[in-house]
Every structure is written in structure tokens, then in C-alpha cells.
Coordinates of C-alpha atoms and ligand atoms in Angstrom, one line a residue:
M1 CA 5.2 71.3 21.8
T2 CA 5.3 67.8 23.1
N3 CA 2.8 65.4 21.6
P4 CA 0.6 64.3 24.4
V5 CA 0.3 60.8 22.9
I6 CA 4.0 60.0 22.2
N7 CA 5.8 60.4 25.5
D8 CA 8.6 58.3 27.1
H9 CA 6.1 55.9 28.6
S10 CA 4.4 55.1 25.4
V11 CA 7.7 54.6 23.6
F12 CA 8.6 52.1 26.2
V13 CA 5.3 50.3 25.9
F14 CA 5.7 50.3 22.1
I15 CA 9.1 48.7 22.3
L16 CA 7.8 46.1 24.7
I17 CA 4.9 45.2 22.5
F18 CA 7.1 45.2 19.4
T19 CA 9.6 42.8 21.1
A20 CA 6.9 40.5 22.3
C21 CA 5.3 40.3 18.9
T22 CA 8.6 39.6 17.2
L23 CA 9.3 36.8 19.7
L24 CA 5.8 35.4 19.2
A25 CA 6.2 35.5 15.4
C26 CA 9.5 33.6 15.7
D27 CA 7.9 31.0 17.9
Q28 CA 5.1 30.7 15.4
V29 CA 7.5 30.1 12.5
H30 CA 9.3 27.5 14.6
E31 CA 6.0 25.8 15.5
E32 CA 4.8 25.6 11.9
S33 CA 8.1 24.6 10.4
G34 CA 8.6 20.9 10.6
S35 CA 12.3 20.3 10.2
L36 CA 14.3 23.2 8.9
N37 CA 17.4 22.8 6.8
S38 CA 19.0 26.2 5.9
G39 CA 15.6 27.8 6.4
Q40 CA 14.0 25.3 4.0
E41 CA 11.1 23.3 5.4
L42 CA 11.4 19.6 4.6
L43 CA 8.2 17.8 3.7
L44 CA 7.9 14.1 3.6
Q45 CA 5.7 14.0 0.5
E46 CA 8.1 16.2 -1.4
E47 CA 11.2 14.3 -0.4
F48 CA 9.6 10.9 -1.3
S49 CA 8.0 12.0 -4.6
G50 CA 9.5 9.9 -7.3
Y51 CA 9.8 6.9 -4.9
F52 CA 6.4 6.1 -3.4
L53 CA 3.3 7.8 -1.9
I54 CA 3.7 8.7 1.8
G55 CA 0.7 8.7 4.0
S56 CA -1.0 8.6 7.3
A57 CA -4.1 7.1 8.9
I58 CA -6.3 9.9 10.1
N59 CA -8.9 10.0 12.8
Q60 CA -12.3 11.7 13.2
R61 CA -11.0 14.8 15.0
Q62 CA -8.6 15.4 12.2
V63 CA -11.2 14.9 9.5
I64 CA -13.4 17.5 11.0
G65 CA -10.5 19.9 11.6
N66 CA -10.6 19.7 15.4
D67 CA -6.9 18.8 15.8
S68 CA -5.0 22.0 15.2
R69 CA -1.7 20.3 15.7
G70 CA -2.3 17.3 13.5
V71 CA -4.2 18.8 10.5
P72 CA -1.4 21.1 9.3
L73 CA 1.1 18.2 9.5
I74 CA -1.3 16.0 7.5
K75 CA -1.7 18.6 4.8
K76 CA 2.0 19.3 4.5
H77 CA 3.6 16.0 4.8
F78 CA 1.2 13.4 3.3
N79 CA -0.2 12.8 -0.1
T80 CA -2.3 9.8 0.8
V81 CA -4.6 9.1 3.8
T82 CA -6.4 6.1 5.2
A83 CA -9.5 6.2 7.5
E84 CA -8.2 4.9 10.8
N85 CA -11.6 3.8 12.1
I86 CA -14.3 5.8 10.3
M87 CA -15.0 3.3 7.5
K88 CA -15.0 0.1 9.7
W89 CA -18.2 -1.8 9.7
Q90 CA -19.3 -0.8 13.3
H91 CA -19.2 2.8 12.3
I92 CA -20.4 2.9 8.8
H93 CA -23.0 0.1 9.1
P94 CA -23.9 -0.1 12.8
E95 CA -27.0 -2.2 12.2
P96 CA -28.1 -4.4 9.3
G97 CA -29.3 -2.1 6.6
N98 CA -28.6 1.1 8.5
F99 CA -25.6 2.9 7.1
D100 CA -24.1 6.0 8.6
F101 CA -21.9 8.0 6.1
S102 CA -21.5 11.1 8.2
G103 CA -17.8 10.4 9.2
S104 CA -16.8 8.7 5.9
D105 CA -18.2 11.6 3.8
Q106 CA -16.2 14.0 5.8
F107 CA -13.1 11.9 5.5
V108 CA -13.4 11.7 1.7
E109 CA -14.2 15.4 1.4
F110 CA -11.1 16.3 3.6
A111 CA -8.9 14.1 1.5
E112 CA -10.3 15.5 -1.8
A113 CA -9.9 19.1 -0.6
N114 CA -6.2 18.3 -0.1
D115 CA -5.8 16.4 -3.3
M116 CA -4.8 13.1 -1.7
F117 CA -4.8 9.5 -2.8
I118 CA -7.7 8.0 -0.7
I119 CA -7.6 4.6 1.0
G120 CA -10.8 3.0 2.3
H121 CA -10.2 0.8 5.3
T122 CA -11.7 -1.8 5.5
L123 CA -14.6 -3.8 3.9
V124 CA -14.4 -7.3 5.3
W125 CA -12.7 -7.9 8.7
H126 CA -13.6 -9.9 11.8
S127 CA -13.0 -7.0 14.2
Q128 CA -14.8 -3.8 14.9
I129 CA -18.0 -5.3 13.4
P130 CA -21.2 -5.8 15.5
G131 CA -22.4 -9.3 16.1
S132 CA -25.7 -8.4 14.4
A133 CA -23.8 -8.2 11.1
F134 CA -23.7 -12.0 11.1
E135 CA -27.3 -12.5 12.4
D136 CA -30.9 -12.4 11.2
E137 CA -33.6 -10.3 12.9
N138 CA -34.1 -13.1 15.5
G139 CA -30.4 -13.2 16.4
N140 CA -29.7 -16.4 14.6
L141 CA -26.5 -16.7 12.5
L142 CA -27.2 -16.1 8.8
D143 CA -26.8 -19.0 6.4
R144 CA -24.2 -18.9 3.6
E145 CA -26.5 -17.3 1.0
A146 CA -27.8 -14.6 3.3
M147 CA -24.3 -13.8 4.6
I148 CA -23.0 -13.5 1.0
E149 CA -25.9 -11.2 0.2
R150 CA -25.2 -9.1 3.3
M151 CA -21.6 -8.8 2.4
R152 CA -22.5 -7.9 -1.2
K153 CA -24.9 -5.2 0.0
H154 CA -22.3 -3.8 2.4
I155 CA -19.6 -3.6 -0.3
H156 CA -21.8 -2.4 -3.1
T157 CA -23.3 0.4 -0.9
I158 CA -20.0 1.7 0.4
V159 CA -17.7 1.2 -2.6
G160 CA -20.5 2.4 -4.9
R161 CA -21.0 5.6 -2.9
Y162 CA -17.4 6.5 -3.2
K163 CA -16.9 5.2 -6.8
G164 CA -14.2 7.2 -8.5
R165 CA -13.3 9.0 -5.3
V166 CA -11.8 6.4 -3.0
H167 CA -8.8 5.2 -5.0
G168 CA -7.9 2.0 -3.1
W169 CA -9.7 -0.3 -0.7
D170 CA -8.5 -2.7 1.9
V171 CA -11.0 -5.2 0.7
V172 CA -10.2 -8.0 3.1
N173 CA -8.2 -7.4 6.3
E174 CA -6.4 -10.0 8.5
A175 CA -7.9 -13.2 7.1
L176 CA -4.8 -15.3 8.1
N177 CA -3.6 -16.9 11.3
Q178 CA 0.0 -16.5 12.4
D179 CA 0.8 -19.9 10.9
G180 CA -0.5 -18.9 7.5
T181 CA -3.8 -20.9 7.6
L182 CA -7.1 -19.2 7.1
R183 CA -8.5 -17.6 10.3
E184 CA -11.8 -19.3 11.3
S185 CA -13.7 -16.0 11.6
L186 CA -17.4 -15.9 11.2
W187 CA -16.9 -14.9 7.6
Y188 CA -15.0 -18.2 7.1
Q189 CA -17.4 -20.3 9.2
I190 CA -20.5 -19.1 7.5
I191 CA -19.5 -18.6 3.9
G192 CA -16.4 -20.8 3.6
E193 CA -13.0 -19.8 2.2
D194 CA -14.5 -18.3 -1.0
Y195 CA -15.7 -15.3 1.0
I196 CA -12.4 -13.6 0.2
R197 CA -12.7 -14.1 -3.6
L198 CA -16.4 -12.9 -3.4
A199 CA -15.4 -9.8 -1.5
F200 CA -13.0 -8.8 -4.2
E201 CA -15.5 -9.5 -6.9
F202 CA -18.2 -7.4 -5.2
A203 CA -15.8 -4.5 -4.8
H204 CA -14.8 -4.7 -8.4
E205 CA -18.4 -4.7 -9.5
A206 CA -19.0 -1.6 -7.5
D207 CA -16.0 0.3 -8.8
P208 CA -14.1 -1.3 -11.6
D209 CA -11.4 1.3 -11.4
A210 CA -10.6 1.1 -7.7
E211 CA -7.4 -0.6 -6.5
L212 CA -8.3 -3.6 -4.4
Y213 CA -6.0 -4.9 -1.7
Y214 CA -5.5 -7.8 0.7
N215 CA -4.1 -6.3 4.0
D216 CA -2.6 -8.1 7.0
Y217 CA 0.0 -7.9 9.9
S218 CA 3.0 -10.1 10.7
L219 CA 3.6 -10.8 7.0
E220 CA 7.3 -10.7 7.8
N221 CA 6.9 -13.9 9.7
P222 CA 7.8 -16.6 7.1
S223 CA 4.9 -19.0 7.7
K224 CA 2.3 -16.2 7.6
R225 CA 4.0 -14.6 4.6
E226 CA 3.9 -18.0 2.8
G227 CA 0.2 -18.2 3.7
A228 CA -0.4 -14.8 2.2
I229 CA 1.4 -15.7 -1.0
R230 CA -0.7 -18.9 -1.3
L231 CA -3.8 -16.9 -0.8
V232 CA -3.0 -14.3 -3.4
R233 CA -2.0 -17.0 -5.9
Q234 CA -5.3 -18.8 -5.3
L235 CA -7.2 -15.6 -5.8
Q236 CA -5.3 -14.9 -9.0
E237 CA -6.0 -18.4 -10.3
A238 CA -9.7 -17.9 -9.5
G239 CA -9.6 -14.7 -11.5
A240 CA -10.3 -12.5 -8.5
P241 CA -9.6 -8.8 -9.2
I242 CA -6.9 -8.3 -6.5
T243 CA -4.5 -5.5 -7.4
G244 CA -2.3 -5.2 -4.3
I245 CA -1.1 -6.5 -1.0
G246 CA -0.5 -4.4 2.1
T247 CA 1.9 -5.4 4.8
Q248 CA 0.7 -3.4 7.9
G249 CA 4.2 -2.9 9.4
H250 CA 3.3 -2.8 13.1
F251 CA 6.9 -3.2 14.1
H252 CA 9.1 -3.3 17.2
I253 CA 12.7 -2.2 17.7
P254 CA 14.2 -5.7 17.8
N255 CA 11.8 -7.4 15.3
P256 CA 11.0 -8.4 12.7
S257 CA 14.6 -8.5 11.2
L258 CA 15.5 -6.3 8.3
E259 CA 16.1 -9.4 6.2
E260 CA 12.5 -10.6 6.7
I261 CA 11.2 -7.1 6.0
E262 CA 13.1 -7.1 2.8
R263 CA 12.2 -10.6 1.8
T264 CA 8.5 -9.8 2.3
I265 CA 8.7 -6.9 -0.2
V266 CA 10.6 -8.9 -2.7
E267 CA 8.5 -12.1 -2.6
F268 CA 5.3 -10.1 -2.7
S269 CA 6.5 -8.1 -5.7
E270 CA 7.0 -11.4 -7.6
L271 CA 3.2 -11.9 -7.4
G272 CA 2.8 -9.2 -10.0
I273 CA 0.6 -7.0 -7.9
D274 CA 1.3 -3.8 -6.1
V275 CA 3.0 -4.0 -2.7
M276 CA 2.5 -1.4 0.0
V277 CA 3.2 -0.7 3.6
T278 CA -0.1 0.3 5.1
E279 CA 0.1 0.8 8.8
L280 CA 3.7 1.6 9.8
D281 CA 4.6 2.3 13.4
I282 CA 7.5 1.1 15.7
D283 CA 6.6 0.2 19.3
V284 CA 9.4 1.1 21.7
L285 CA 7.8 -0.4 24.9
P286 CA 8.5 -3.7 26.6
P287 CA 6.5 -6.5 25.1
A288 CA 3.4 -7.1 27.1
M289 CA 3.3 -10.7 26.1
D290 CA 4.9 -13.3 24.0
Y291 CA 3.2 -12.2 20.9
Q292 CA 4.3 -9.9 18.1
G293 CA 1.1 -9.6 16.0
A294 CA -1.5 -6.8 16.0
D295 CA -4.7 -8.6 16.9
V296 CA -6.9 -5.7 18.1
N297 CA -8.9 -8.0 20.3
I298 CA -6.0 -8.8 22.7
S299 CA -5.8 -6.8 25.9
V300 CA -3.3 -7.0 28.7
E301 CA -3.6 -5.2 32.1
L302 CA -1.5 -2.1 32.8
Q303 CA 1.5 -2.5 35.1
D304 CA 4.2 0.1 35.8
E305 CA 7.0 -2.0 34.4
L306 CA 5.1 -2.2 31.1
N307 CA 5.0 1.6 30.9
P308 CA 8.6 2.8 31.6
Y309 CA 8.7 6.0 29.6
A310 CA 5.6 7.8 30.9
D311 CA 7.7 10.9 31.6
G312 CA 9.6 10.9 28.4
L313 CA 11.8 8.7 26.1
P314 CA 15.4 8.3 27.4
E315 CA 18.0 9.4 24.9
Y316 CA 19.3 5.9 24.2
K317 CA 15.8 4.7 23.3
Q318 CA 15.3 7.7 21.1
Q319 CA 18.5 6.7 19.3
E320 CA 17.4 3.1 18.9
L321 CA 14.1 4.2 17.4
T322 CA 15.9 6.6 15.1
Q323 CA 18.3 3.9 13.9
R324 CA 15.4 1.5 13.4
Y325 CA 13.5 4.0 11.2
K326 CA 16.7 4.7 9.3
D327 CA 17.3 1.0 8.7
I328 CA 13.8 0.3 7.6
F329 CA 13.6 3.2 5.2
E330 CA 16.9 2.1 3.7
V331 CA 15.2 -1.2 2.8
Y332 CA 12.1 0.6 1.5
L333 CA 14.1 2.9 -0.7
K334 CA 16.3 0.1 -1.9
H335 CA 13.1 -1.6 -3.1
H336 CA 11.1 1.6 -4.0
E337 CA 10.4 0.2 -7.4
H338 CA 8.3 -2.5 -5.8
L339 CA 6.5 -0.2 -3.3
T340 CA 3.6 2.0 -4.3
R341 CA 3.0 3.5 -0.8
V342 CA 4.2 3.7 2.8
T343 CA 1.5 4.8 5.2
F344 CA 2.1 5.5 9.0
W345 CA -0.6 4.5 11.4
G346 CA -1.2 7.9 12.8
V347 CA 0.4 11.4 12.7
T348 CA 1.8 12.2 16.1
D349 CA 2.8 9.9 19.0
G350 CA -0.2 11.1 20.9
D351 CA -2.6 9.8 18.2
S352 CA -1.2 6.3 18.1
W353 CA -3.3 3.3 18.9
K354 CA 0.0 1.9 20.4
N355 CA -0.7 4.0 23.6
N356 CA -3.7 1.7 24.2
W357 CA -2.8 -1.6 22.6
P358 CA -2.2 -4.2 23.8
V359 CA -2.2 -2.4 27.1
R360 CA -4.5 0.5 27.8
G361 CA -3.0 3.8 29.0
R362 CA 0.7 3.5 28.2
T363 CA 2.9 6.2 26.7
N364 CA 4.4 5.0 23.5
Y365 CA 6.6 6.8 20.9
P366 CA 6.0 5.0 17.6
L367 CA 5.8 7.7 14.9
L368 CA 7.8 10.5 13.3
F369 CA 6.2 13.4 15.1
D370 CA 6.1 13.9 18.9
R371 CA 3.2 14.8 21.0
N372 CA 3.7 18.5 20.3
G373 CA 3.7 17.8 16.5
D374 CA 7.4 18.5 16.3
P375 CA 9.5 16.2 14.1
K376 CA 11.6 13.7 16.0
P377 CA 15.1 12.6 15.3
A378 CA 13.6 9.6 13.4
F379 CA 12.0 12.2 11.0
D380 CA 15.4 13.6 10.3
A381 CA 16.8 10.1 9.8
V382 CA 14.1 9.2 7.3
I383 CA 14.7 12.4 5.4
D384 CA 18.4 11.8 5.5
V385 CA 18.0 8.4 3.9
V386 CA 15.8 9.6 1.1
Q387 CA 18.1 12.5 0.3
N388 CA 21.0 10.1 0.0
V389 CA 19.5 7.4 -2.2
N390 CA 22.2 6.2 -4.6
Ligands
XIL401 C1 -6.8 0.2 15.2 C2 -7.1 1.7 15.5 O1 -5.9 2.4 15.3 C3 -7.7 1.9 16.9 O2 -8.0 3.2 17.1 C4 -8.8 1.0 17.1 O3 -9.3 1.1 18.5 C5 -8.5 -0.5 16.8 O4 -8.0 -0.6 15.5 N1 -4.8 -3.4 12.2 C6 -5.7 -2.7 11.5 C7 -6.2 -1.4 12.0 O5 -6.0 -3.1 10.3 O6 -7.6 -1.2 11.6 C8 -6.1 -1.3 13.5 O7 -6.5 0.0 13.9 C9 -4.7 -1.6 14.0 C10 -4.3 -3.0 13.5

């Protein structure tokens, strides 16, 4: 008697479904696998353990789990995270006295759930802060005492809330000009140059165990680097509780030179505080202007010639980027004893602020994972360097 259910047609359908499922499963394995080496998935945080922490800045979508491509990469590859925007003054303290911790609480919970070293970015900065932060209720600029009090309240409230949970803070961000002098921000104008020391003291009062950093860009440029060294020495002489210095690392393919990258790490390490790379990315696009810094307030109009790789990165550029990452990581690993952490500014190329700065709407390729979340040749190069440390 023939079974009415199992006939030729159903066998055919079964084989078809089985084959489709097997193919899908393979695809799934491929998608989830980062880079495979003899079937073994290579994870940045595992490869770099023993050298320095390896991290990424993460955004709001990732924190709330809305980025199904980025979140698994973050969990697998990174053991430290920085809030890309969530903890900046304009988000966490939108009006004087009115704090909004919804995003920052989620950020800290996400990082804790994944057992990560948590970086708060950033307490005192001239950007991404509303004008009202510097004003009284009538719109007049605060005087020195009132401004110090507002800064103290801001720092105590935020650092105090995450006491013992956020491990390190970028206390002051970008206080220097390109020539190494102090930037005449409203902080500087209203309080005077001791605003920096005061910020560190307030952060230390709020959480005596937190690591406290000065963070800036273009510190590979000798005059700015010298300015940073002067600043840290002055802070140390004044007894300020600074524990580390972060060089952001918003690099380009041709610059800064490897020698300057190396010199910055070595000279900073001589200050006797921790040294870290806090915002690494490598811009592959043509320079939009004669400026190599990372001032977020600069904006240049989009033109086609400034966006040459909108349809994909040509092979020769991919190789240049790969080589550049390899060279830079050779320096980092040579000096791993001086470095506590290397953090990328974003996870995949699609996340990067470099698609919109200094020109909005470009297609850039600055990170180790492409827009699909797949590891790029630069990822393999970095892994290769760490696996071959002498
Ligand atoms: C950038 C963010 O990545 C962007 O999303 C935002 O629009 C502007 O700020 N130096 C810093 C970071 O310290 O906070 C900046 O982050 C990049 C430059």
C-alpha cells in the first residue's frame, strides 16, 4: 500500500526545502562569522588581550538593540565602549538643571550587560552644548562663580550617577588650539584657564575611583602635542587628579606620519599617566580643505569630486587603507606597554561620522567592518599584526 503522504512529489519538495535550509544555514554561519581562519572565528578583543583594551564608540540605535548588524559585532569584538553622543551636554543636560538620563542609562546598562570597560564622553567641551549652558535665565552670560557652579553641578550629577559603573571619563575634550595654546572657548573666557583643573577636581570628588582623561585631536602635530604636554604638566603641578591622556586618532592615509604617531605615544608615556587612542578612524576621501583636525563645527559643501567612491572603494585604495592600518597597529603593538586602550570611532563604515564630516553626505570607508558588517582586509591586517608580535 502506498502511503498517501509520502509520494514522489513530496519527496521532491522535501529535498528542495532541505537544500534551501542547508544553504541558508551556511549563509547564516558566514554572516555571523567575522573572519574565519581554519573555521576559527577571530575576535579583536581576544587577539588583543594581553596588549590593550580594544573598543568602539557606540550610538543610540546600538544601545537600544536596534542595529542587528552592529550589536553582535560590538559584543563579539570589543571589551570597552564609549558613548558616541549620548553623554554629551546637549543630550544629557539639554537645559540648565534639566537632565535627561534615558540614553545614558541605557548605554551603561548595555555595557554592563556585556561586561565592558565603560567610557563616559565627555564632560566639558565647547561643542554639542547648548548656548543656554553658559547663560542665566535672562540670556546673559554667567559670571565666573556661577559658571563654575554650573560646571560643578553638571559633573557631580553625571559622574555621581554612574559612580563605580563608568570606569573612565573624558573630563575635558579639545581644550587646545592647533598651535598648542588654549582654545578661547566660553569655558576659558568665562572661568579662565583653571576651568580645566576644576573640571578634574569635580570629577574626582564625584567618583574618586574613576579614571580621568584629557582628550584631543591632532596631538601628533608637534606644536599641539607640546601644548598638551605643557597642559598635563601644569595640571600635575597643580595637583589635579588627571590619570590619562587620549589621542583621538582621526587619521588620514597620508598623515600624520608614523614617526609622529609613535612620538606622541612615547612622549605622553613619559608624563607618567595612562595613554590611550580614543577615536581611531582613517579617512580615505580627498581632503575637503587645507585642515587635518577634527573640529566638529567645520562644514564644507558637497561636490562630486569630494565623493569619488560613492559606488565602492577601488582595490588600490582598499590596499592603501589596509597597509595604513597595518603600519599604525605595528606602532601600537610596539608600544603596547604604554597604551591602555585603542577605541575605534564607530563599528561599521556605515556608522562613521566621517560620512558626514567635514562634508555631509559622502561615502567614506574609515573602519574595520564594511557596511554589511563584514570584516575588511584592514581587519585581517590588524589581526595579522597582533598574531605576529615578536
Ligand atoms: C562626533 C560624532 O561622531 C558625530 O555623530 C557628531 O555629530 C559630532 O561629534 N571628536 C570628538 C567626538 O571628541 O565627540 C566627535 O564625535 C568627533 C570628533
